[in-house]
Tab-separated table of C-alpha atoms and ligand atoms in Angstrom:
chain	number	residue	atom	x	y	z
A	1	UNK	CA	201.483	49.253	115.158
A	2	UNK	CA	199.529	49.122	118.361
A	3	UNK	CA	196.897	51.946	119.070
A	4	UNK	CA	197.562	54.018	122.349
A	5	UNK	CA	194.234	55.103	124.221
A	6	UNK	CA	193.726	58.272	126.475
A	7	UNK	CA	190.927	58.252	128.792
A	8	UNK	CA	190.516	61.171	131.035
A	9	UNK	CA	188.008	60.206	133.824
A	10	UNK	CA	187.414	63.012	136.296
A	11	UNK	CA	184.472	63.391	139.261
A	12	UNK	CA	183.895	65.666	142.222
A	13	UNK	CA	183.868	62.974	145.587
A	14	UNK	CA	184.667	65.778	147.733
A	15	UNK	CA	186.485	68.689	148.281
A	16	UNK	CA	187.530	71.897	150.881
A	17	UNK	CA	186.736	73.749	152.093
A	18	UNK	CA	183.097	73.522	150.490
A	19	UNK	CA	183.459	73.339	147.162
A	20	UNK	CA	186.849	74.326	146.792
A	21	UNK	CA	189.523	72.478	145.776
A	22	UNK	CA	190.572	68.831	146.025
A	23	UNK	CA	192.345	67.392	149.213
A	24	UNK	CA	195.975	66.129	148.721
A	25	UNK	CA	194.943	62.792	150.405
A	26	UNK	CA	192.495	62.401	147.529
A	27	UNK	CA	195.462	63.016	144.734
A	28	UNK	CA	197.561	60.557	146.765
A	29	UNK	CA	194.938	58.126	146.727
A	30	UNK	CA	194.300	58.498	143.248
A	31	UNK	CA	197.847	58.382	142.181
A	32	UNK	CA	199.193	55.732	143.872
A	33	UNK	CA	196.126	53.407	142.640
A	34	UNK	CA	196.652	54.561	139.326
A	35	UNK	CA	200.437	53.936	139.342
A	36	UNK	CA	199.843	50.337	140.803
A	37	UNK	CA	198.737	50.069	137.645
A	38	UNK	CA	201.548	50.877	136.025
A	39	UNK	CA	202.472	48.247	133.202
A	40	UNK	CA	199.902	45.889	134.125
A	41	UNK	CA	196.176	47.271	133.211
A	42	UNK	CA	197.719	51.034	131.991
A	43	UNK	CA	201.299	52.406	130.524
A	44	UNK	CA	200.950	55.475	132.255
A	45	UNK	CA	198.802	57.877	134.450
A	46	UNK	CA	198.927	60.933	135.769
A	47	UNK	CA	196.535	62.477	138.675
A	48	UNK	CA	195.532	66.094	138.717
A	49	UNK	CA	192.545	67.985	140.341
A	50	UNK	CA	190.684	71.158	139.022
A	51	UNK	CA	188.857	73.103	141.781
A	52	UNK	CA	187.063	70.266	143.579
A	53	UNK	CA	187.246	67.996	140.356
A	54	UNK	CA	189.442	64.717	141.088
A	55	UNK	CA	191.507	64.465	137.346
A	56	UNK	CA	192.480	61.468	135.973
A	57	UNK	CA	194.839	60.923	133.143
A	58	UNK	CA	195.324	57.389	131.844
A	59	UNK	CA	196.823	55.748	128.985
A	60	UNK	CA	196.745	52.178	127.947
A	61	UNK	CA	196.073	49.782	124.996
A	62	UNK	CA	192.447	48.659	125.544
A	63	UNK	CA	190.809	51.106	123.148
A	64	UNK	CA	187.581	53.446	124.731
A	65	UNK	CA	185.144	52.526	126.836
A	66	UNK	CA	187.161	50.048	128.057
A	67	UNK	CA	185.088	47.919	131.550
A	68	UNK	CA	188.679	47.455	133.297
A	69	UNK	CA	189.979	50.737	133.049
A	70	UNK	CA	186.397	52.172	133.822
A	71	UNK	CA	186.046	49.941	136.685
A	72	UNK	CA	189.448	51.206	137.967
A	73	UNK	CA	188.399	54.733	137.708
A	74	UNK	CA	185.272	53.792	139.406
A	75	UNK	CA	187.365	51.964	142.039
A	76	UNK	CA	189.600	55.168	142.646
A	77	UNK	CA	186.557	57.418	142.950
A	78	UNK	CA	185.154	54.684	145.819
A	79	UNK	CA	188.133	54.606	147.447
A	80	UNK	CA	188.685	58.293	147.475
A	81	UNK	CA	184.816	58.911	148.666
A	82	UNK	CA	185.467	56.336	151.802
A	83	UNK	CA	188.765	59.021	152.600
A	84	UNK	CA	186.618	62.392	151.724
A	85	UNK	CA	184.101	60.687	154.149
A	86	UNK	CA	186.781	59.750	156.825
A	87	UNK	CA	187.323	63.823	156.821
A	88	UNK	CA	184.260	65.153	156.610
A	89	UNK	CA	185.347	66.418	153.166
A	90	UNK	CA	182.488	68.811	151.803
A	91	UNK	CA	180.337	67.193	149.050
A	92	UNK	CA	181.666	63.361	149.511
A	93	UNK	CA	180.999	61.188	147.114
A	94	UNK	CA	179.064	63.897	145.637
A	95	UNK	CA	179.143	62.705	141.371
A	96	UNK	CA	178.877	58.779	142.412
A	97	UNK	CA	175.726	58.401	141.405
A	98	UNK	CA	175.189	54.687	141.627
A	99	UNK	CA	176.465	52.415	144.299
A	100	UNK	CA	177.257	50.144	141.980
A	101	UNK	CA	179.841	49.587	138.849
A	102	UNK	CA	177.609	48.347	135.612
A	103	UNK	CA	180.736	47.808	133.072
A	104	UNK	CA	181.219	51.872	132.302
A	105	UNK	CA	181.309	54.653	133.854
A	106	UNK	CA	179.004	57.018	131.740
A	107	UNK	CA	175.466	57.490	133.105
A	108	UNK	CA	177.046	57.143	136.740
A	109	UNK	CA	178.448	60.481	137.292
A	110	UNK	CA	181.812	60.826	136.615
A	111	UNK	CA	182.635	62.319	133.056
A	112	UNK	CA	184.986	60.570	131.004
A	113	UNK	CA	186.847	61.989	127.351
A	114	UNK	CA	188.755	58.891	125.701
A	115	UNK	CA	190.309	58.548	122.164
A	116	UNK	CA	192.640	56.204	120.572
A	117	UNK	CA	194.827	56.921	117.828
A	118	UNK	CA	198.109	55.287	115.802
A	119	UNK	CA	200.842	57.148	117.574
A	120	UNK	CA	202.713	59.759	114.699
A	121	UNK	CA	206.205	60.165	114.818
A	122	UNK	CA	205.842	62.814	117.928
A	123	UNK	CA	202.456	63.465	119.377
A	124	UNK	CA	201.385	66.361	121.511
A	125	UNK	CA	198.640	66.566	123.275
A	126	UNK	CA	197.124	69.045	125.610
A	127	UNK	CA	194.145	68.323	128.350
A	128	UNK	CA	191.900	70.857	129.513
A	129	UNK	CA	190.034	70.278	132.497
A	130	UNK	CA	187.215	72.189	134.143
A	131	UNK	CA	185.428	73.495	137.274
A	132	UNK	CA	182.144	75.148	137.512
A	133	UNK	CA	180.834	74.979	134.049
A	134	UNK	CA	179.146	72.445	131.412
A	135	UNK	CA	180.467	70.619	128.770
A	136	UNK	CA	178.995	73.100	125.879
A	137	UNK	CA	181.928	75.618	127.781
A	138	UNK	CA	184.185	73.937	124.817
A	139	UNK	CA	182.577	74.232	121.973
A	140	UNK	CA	183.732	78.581	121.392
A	141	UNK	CA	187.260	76.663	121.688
A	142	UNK	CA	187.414	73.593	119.459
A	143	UNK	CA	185.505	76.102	117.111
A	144	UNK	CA	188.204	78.506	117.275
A	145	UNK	CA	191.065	75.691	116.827
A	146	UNK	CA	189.683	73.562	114.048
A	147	UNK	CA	187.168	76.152	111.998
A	148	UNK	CA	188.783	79.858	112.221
A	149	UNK	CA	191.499	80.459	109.976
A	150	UNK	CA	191.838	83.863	112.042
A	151	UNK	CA	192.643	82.052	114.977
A	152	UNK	CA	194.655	78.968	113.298
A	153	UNK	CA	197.148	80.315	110.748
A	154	UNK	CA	197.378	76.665	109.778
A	155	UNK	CA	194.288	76.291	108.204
A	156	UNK	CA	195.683	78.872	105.772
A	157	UNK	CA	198.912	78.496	105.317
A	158	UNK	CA	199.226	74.295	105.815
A	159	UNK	CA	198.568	72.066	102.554
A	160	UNK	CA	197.773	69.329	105.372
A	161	UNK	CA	194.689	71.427	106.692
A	162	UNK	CA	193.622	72.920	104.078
A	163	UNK	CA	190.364	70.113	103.665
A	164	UNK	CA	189.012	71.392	106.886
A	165	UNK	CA	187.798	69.419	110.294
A	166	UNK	CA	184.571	67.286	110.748
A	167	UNK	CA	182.934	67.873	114.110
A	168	UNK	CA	180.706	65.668	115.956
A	169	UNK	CA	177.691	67.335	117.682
A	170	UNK	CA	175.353	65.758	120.384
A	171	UNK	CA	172.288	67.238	121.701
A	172	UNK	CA	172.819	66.163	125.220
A	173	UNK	CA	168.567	66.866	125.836
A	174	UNK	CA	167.482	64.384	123.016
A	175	UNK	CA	170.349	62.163	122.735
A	176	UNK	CA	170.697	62.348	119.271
A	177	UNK	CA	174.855	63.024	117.133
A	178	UNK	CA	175.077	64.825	113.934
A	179	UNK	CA	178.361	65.773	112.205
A	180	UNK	CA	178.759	68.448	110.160
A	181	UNK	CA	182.106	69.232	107.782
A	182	UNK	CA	183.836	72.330	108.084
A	183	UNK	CA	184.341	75.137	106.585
A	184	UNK	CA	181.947	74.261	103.721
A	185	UNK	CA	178.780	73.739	106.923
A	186	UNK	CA	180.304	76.383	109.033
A	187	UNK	CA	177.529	78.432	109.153
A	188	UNK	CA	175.022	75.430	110.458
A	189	UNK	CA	177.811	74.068	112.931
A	190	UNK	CA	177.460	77.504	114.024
A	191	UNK	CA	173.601	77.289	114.235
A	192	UNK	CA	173.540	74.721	116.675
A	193	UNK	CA	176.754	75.102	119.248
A	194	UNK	CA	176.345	78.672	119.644
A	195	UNK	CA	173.827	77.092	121.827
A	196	UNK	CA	176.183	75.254	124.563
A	197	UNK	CA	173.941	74.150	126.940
A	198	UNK	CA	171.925	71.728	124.496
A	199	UNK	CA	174.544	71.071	121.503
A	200	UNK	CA	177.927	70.032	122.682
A	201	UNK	CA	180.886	68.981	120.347
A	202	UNK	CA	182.037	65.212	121.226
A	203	UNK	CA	184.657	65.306	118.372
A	204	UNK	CA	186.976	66.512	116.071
A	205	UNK	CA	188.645	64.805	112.948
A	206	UNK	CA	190.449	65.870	109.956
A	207	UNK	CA	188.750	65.136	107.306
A	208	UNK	CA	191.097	61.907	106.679
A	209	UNK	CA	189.646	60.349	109.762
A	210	UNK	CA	192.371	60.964	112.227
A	211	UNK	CA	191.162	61.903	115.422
A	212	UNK	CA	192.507	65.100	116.946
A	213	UNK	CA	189.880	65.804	119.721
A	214	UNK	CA	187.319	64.369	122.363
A	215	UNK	CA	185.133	65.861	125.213
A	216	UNK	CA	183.123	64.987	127.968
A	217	UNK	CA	179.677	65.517	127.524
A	218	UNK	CA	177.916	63.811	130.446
A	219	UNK	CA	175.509	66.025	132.103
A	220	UNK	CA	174.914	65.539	136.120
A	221	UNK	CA	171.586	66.954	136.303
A	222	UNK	CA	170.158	65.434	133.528
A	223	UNK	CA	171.856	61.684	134.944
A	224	UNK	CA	170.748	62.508	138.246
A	225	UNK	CA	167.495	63.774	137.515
A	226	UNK	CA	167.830	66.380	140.211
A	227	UNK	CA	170.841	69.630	140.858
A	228	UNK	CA	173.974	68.207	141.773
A	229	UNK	CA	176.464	70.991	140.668
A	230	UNK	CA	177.750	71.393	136.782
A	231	UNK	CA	179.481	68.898	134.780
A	232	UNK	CA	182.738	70.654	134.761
A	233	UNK	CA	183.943	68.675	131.495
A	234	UNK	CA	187.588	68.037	130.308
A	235	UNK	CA	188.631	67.871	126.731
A	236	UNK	CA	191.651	65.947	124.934
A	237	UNK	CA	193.000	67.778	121.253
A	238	UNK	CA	195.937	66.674	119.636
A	239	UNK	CA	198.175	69.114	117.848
A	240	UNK	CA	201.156	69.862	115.111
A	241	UNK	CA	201.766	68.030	112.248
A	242	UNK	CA	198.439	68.401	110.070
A	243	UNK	CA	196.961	68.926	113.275
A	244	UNK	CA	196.698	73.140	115.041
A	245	UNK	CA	199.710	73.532	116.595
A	246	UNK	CA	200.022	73.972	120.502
A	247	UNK	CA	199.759	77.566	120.051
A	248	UNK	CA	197.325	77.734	117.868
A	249	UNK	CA	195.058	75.188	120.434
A	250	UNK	CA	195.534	77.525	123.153
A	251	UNK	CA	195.181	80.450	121.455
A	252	UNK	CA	191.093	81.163	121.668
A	253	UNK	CA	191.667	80.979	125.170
A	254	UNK	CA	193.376	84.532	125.001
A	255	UNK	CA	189.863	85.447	124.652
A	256	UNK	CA	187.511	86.342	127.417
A	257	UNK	CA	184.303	83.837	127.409
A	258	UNK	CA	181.227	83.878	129.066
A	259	UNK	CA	180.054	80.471	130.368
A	260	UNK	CA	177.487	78.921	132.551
A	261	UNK	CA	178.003	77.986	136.520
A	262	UNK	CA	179.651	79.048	138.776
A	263	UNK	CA	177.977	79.948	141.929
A	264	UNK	CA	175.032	76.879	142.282
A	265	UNK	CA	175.443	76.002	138.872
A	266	UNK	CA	173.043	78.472	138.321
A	267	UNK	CA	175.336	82.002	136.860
A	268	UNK	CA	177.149	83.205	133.639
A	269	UNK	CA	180.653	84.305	134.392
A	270	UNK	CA	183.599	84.512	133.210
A	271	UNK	CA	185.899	81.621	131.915
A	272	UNK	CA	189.382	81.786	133.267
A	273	UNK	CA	192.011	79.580	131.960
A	274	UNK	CA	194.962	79.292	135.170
A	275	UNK	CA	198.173	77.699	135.819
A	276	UNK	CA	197.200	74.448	138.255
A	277	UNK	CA	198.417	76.565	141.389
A	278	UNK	CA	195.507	78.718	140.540
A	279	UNK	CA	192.818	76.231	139.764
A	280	UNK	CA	191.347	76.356	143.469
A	281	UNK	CA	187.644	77.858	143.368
A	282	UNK	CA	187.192	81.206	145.611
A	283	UNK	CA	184.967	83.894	144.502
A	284	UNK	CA	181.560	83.193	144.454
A	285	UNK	CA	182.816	79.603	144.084
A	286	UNK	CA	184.795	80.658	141.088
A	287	UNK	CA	185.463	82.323	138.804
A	288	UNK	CA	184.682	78.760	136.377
A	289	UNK	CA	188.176	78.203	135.255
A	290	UNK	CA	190.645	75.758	133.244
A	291	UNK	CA	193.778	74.269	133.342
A	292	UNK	CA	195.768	72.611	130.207
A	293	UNK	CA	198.420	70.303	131.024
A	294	UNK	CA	200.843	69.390	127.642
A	295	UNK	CA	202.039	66.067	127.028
A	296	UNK	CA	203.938	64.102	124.368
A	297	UNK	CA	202.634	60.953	124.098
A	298	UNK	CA	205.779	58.404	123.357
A	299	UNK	CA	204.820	54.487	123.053
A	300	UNK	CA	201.656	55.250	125.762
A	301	UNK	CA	204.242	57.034	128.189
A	302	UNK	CA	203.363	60.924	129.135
A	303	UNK	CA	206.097	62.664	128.530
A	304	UNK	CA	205.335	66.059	130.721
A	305	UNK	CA	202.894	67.468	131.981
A	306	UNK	CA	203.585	71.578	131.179
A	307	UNK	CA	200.877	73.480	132.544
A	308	UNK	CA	200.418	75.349	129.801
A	309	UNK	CA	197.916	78.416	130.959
A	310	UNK	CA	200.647	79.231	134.147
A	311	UNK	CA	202.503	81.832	131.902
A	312	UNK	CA	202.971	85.596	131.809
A	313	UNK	CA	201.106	85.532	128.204
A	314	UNK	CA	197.657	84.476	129.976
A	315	UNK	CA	197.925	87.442	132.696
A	316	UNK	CA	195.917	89.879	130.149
A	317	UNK	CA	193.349	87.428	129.867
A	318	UNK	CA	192.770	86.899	133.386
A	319	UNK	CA	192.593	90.768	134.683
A	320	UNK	CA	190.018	91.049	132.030
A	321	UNK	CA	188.553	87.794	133.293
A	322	UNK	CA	188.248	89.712	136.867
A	323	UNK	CA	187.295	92.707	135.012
A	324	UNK	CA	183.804	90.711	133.349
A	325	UNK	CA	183.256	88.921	137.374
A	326	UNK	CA	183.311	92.705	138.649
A	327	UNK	CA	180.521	93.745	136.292
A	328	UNK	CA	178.372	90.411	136.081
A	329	UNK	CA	178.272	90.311	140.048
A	330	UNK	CA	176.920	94.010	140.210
A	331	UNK	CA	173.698	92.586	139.073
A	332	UNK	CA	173.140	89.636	141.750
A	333	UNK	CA	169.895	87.808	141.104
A	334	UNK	CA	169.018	88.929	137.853
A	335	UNK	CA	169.624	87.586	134.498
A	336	UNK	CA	171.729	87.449	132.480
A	337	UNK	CA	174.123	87.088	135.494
A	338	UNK	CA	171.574	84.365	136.500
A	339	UNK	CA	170.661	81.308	134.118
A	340	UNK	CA	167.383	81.593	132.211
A	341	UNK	CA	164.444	80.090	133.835
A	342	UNK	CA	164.832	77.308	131.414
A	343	UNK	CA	168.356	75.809	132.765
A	344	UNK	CA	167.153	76.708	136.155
A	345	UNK	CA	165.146	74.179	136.224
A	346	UNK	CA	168.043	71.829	136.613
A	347	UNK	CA	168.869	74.013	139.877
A	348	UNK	CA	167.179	73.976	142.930
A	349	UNK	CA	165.258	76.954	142.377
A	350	UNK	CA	161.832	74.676	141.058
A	351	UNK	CA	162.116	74.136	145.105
A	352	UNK	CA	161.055	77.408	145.305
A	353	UNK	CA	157.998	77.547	142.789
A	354	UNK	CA	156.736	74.410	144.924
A	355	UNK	CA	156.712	76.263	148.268
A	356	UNK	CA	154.880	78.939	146.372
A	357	UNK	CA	152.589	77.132	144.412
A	358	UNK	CA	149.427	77.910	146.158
A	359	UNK	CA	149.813	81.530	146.852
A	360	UNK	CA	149.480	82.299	142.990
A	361	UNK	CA	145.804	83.710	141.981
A	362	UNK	CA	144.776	84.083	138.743
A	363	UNK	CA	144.594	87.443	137.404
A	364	UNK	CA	142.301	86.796	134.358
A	365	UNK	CA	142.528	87.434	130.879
B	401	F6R	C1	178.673	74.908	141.858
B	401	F6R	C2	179.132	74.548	143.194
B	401	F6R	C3	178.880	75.474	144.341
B	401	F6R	C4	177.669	75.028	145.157
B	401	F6R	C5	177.375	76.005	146.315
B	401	F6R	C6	176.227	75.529	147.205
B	401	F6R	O1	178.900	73.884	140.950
B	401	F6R	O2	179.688	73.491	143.392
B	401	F6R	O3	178.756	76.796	143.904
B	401	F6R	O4	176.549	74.912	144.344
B	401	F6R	O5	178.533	76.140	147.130
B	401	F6R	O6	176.518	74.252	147.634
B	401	F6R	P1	175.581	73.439	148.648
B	401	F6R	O7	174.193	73.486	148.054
B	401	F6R	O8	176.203	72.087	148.654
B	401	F6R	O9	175.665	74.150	149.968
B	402	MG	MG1	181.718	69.825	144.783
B	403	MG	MG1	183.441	70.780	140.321
């Protein structure tokens, strides 16, 4: 049985107005490259944006980290620069990072989730994408889906789930993975991605090996080695059958979060999950939101998309959403509205402390 990959590969080459939203020239672009495609390099594809994020959804049967399909995201996000530059797009070719391809696209900008599975019988699977936060914004979710019985009735109450999950951790600062088995190492999973910005979840399996999710975890600034805006990640979970089911995946995001972004890449806000019409950036360059488009994966093909978060039962989250940016703005330039000095250094604030320097005096012991 053939294995059928999914590689989301997503980057900002420019948006409007500012930092906004995508132009429809861009999606065209994107598409119609991607559908060229079609039966040749990939089965299927599907082109999406997320605030100024350019989305794309491929499948194929080259396995991960795959140069050709890399190489034609990386061709896409070119050719989609050379329009946002035609237009004077804001921000063009903002996450290409390199001028040139060097086999994959990690470490050049764009942030890529991939995984490749033996197709089940029927095989949902939902994608989340991202705008104005980091990677770490995930890891409250895939907790929530694959470790908290009060959240997925299945771990309970399925036979199938009842071993538990096994969840891949990187610390994006050190470059190091550790995996830790759930629920009996709950408690140290816990220890680390509680703190998002450094510990990031890059996987989920059951504990039988089968894969049911993947992130992105690239991080601009650190790439870049300078501020170029946050990471705004995408994620890929499978569900039903021995898997959470579609419900119970989108569940936690019934929950109001607090994440890191927004305005500058530099403020905690809320983190609103929206219907695709929604996913254009406005207040204070936000609020940092999601979308979650719903597949079914048949031989490669996607079968969909449903936009999953445009629904009445995501309206409560939402005003409270609105509710948290009302209160967190009140207090402007001070933390915890703004980042600790610590991930402000990946801002441009250190511009600041330089212009500065030399009217510091000493003030003893
Ligand atoms: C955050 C983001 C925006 C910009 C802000 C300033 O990720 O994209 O909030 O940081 O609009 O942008 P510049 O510095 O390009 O004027
Ligand atoms: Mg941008
Ligand atoms: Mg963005």
């Amino acid at each position: 049985m053939p294995k059928t990959t999914i590689s989301v590969i997503k980057a900002d080459v420019g948006s409007f107005p500012g930092h906004s939203r995508t132009h429809p020239k861009l999606l065209e672009k994107a598409a119609k490259m991607l559908k060229e495609q079609r039966g040749k390099l990939l089965i299927d594809s599907f082109v999406t944006h997320c605030g100024d994020d350019l989305e794309l959804i491929m499948t194929h049967a080259h396995g991960v980290d795959n140069v050709n399909v890399h190489k034609l995201a990386w061709d896409v996000f070119m050719e989609c620069t050379k329009i946002a530059k035609s237009m004077k797009l804001y921000g063009a070719g903002q996450d290409m990072l390199s001028d040139a391809f060097s086999g994959n696209v990690r470490g050049l900008g764009p942030g890529v989730a991939e995984m490749e599975f033996e197709e089940r019988g029927s095989d949902p699977v939902l994608i989340f994408m991202a705008d104005k936060t980091e990677p770490g914004a995930w890891n409250f979710f895939l907790y929530k889906i694959f470790a908290d019985p009060f959240n997925t009735a299945g771990l309970v109450i399925d036979p199938s789930m009842h071993e538990g999950f096994v969840f891949e951790v990187h610390d994006v600062i050190k470059k190091r993975r550790i995996t830790f088995k759930c629920p009996e190492e709950t408690y140290t999973l816990l220890s680390y991605i509680g703190a998002c910005s450094r510990y990031v979840i890059k996987y989920v399996y059951r504990k039988d090996g089968i894969i049911a999710a993947s992130t992105s975890t690239e991080k601009l600034n650190l790439t870049a080695g300078r501020y170029v805006g946050k990471d705004d990640p995408v994620m890929i979970v499978r569900a039903q059958s021995g898997l959470p089911s579609v419900g119970e995946v989108i569940e936690p995001f019934c929950t109001p979060t607090i994440v890191a972004g927004w305005m500058r890449g530099s403020h905690h806000g809320p983190f609103m999950p929206v219907g695709v019409c929604d996913a254009n950036m406005t207040r204070f360059d936000g609020p940092p939101r999601c979308i979650c488009l719903g597949f079914q994966i048949c031989n490669g093909e996607l079968i969909g998309p449903a936009d999953m978060f445009d629904d009445v039962g995501f309206d409560r989250v939402r005003a409270r959403c609105n509710e948290l940016a009302d209160m967190i703005r009140n207090q402007g330039p001070f933390e915890p509205h703004r980042l600790s000095l610590e991930e402000m250094e990946y801002t441009t604030l250190p511009g600041i402390e330089k212009q500065f320097r030399t009217r510091w005096e000493p003030i003893g012991e």
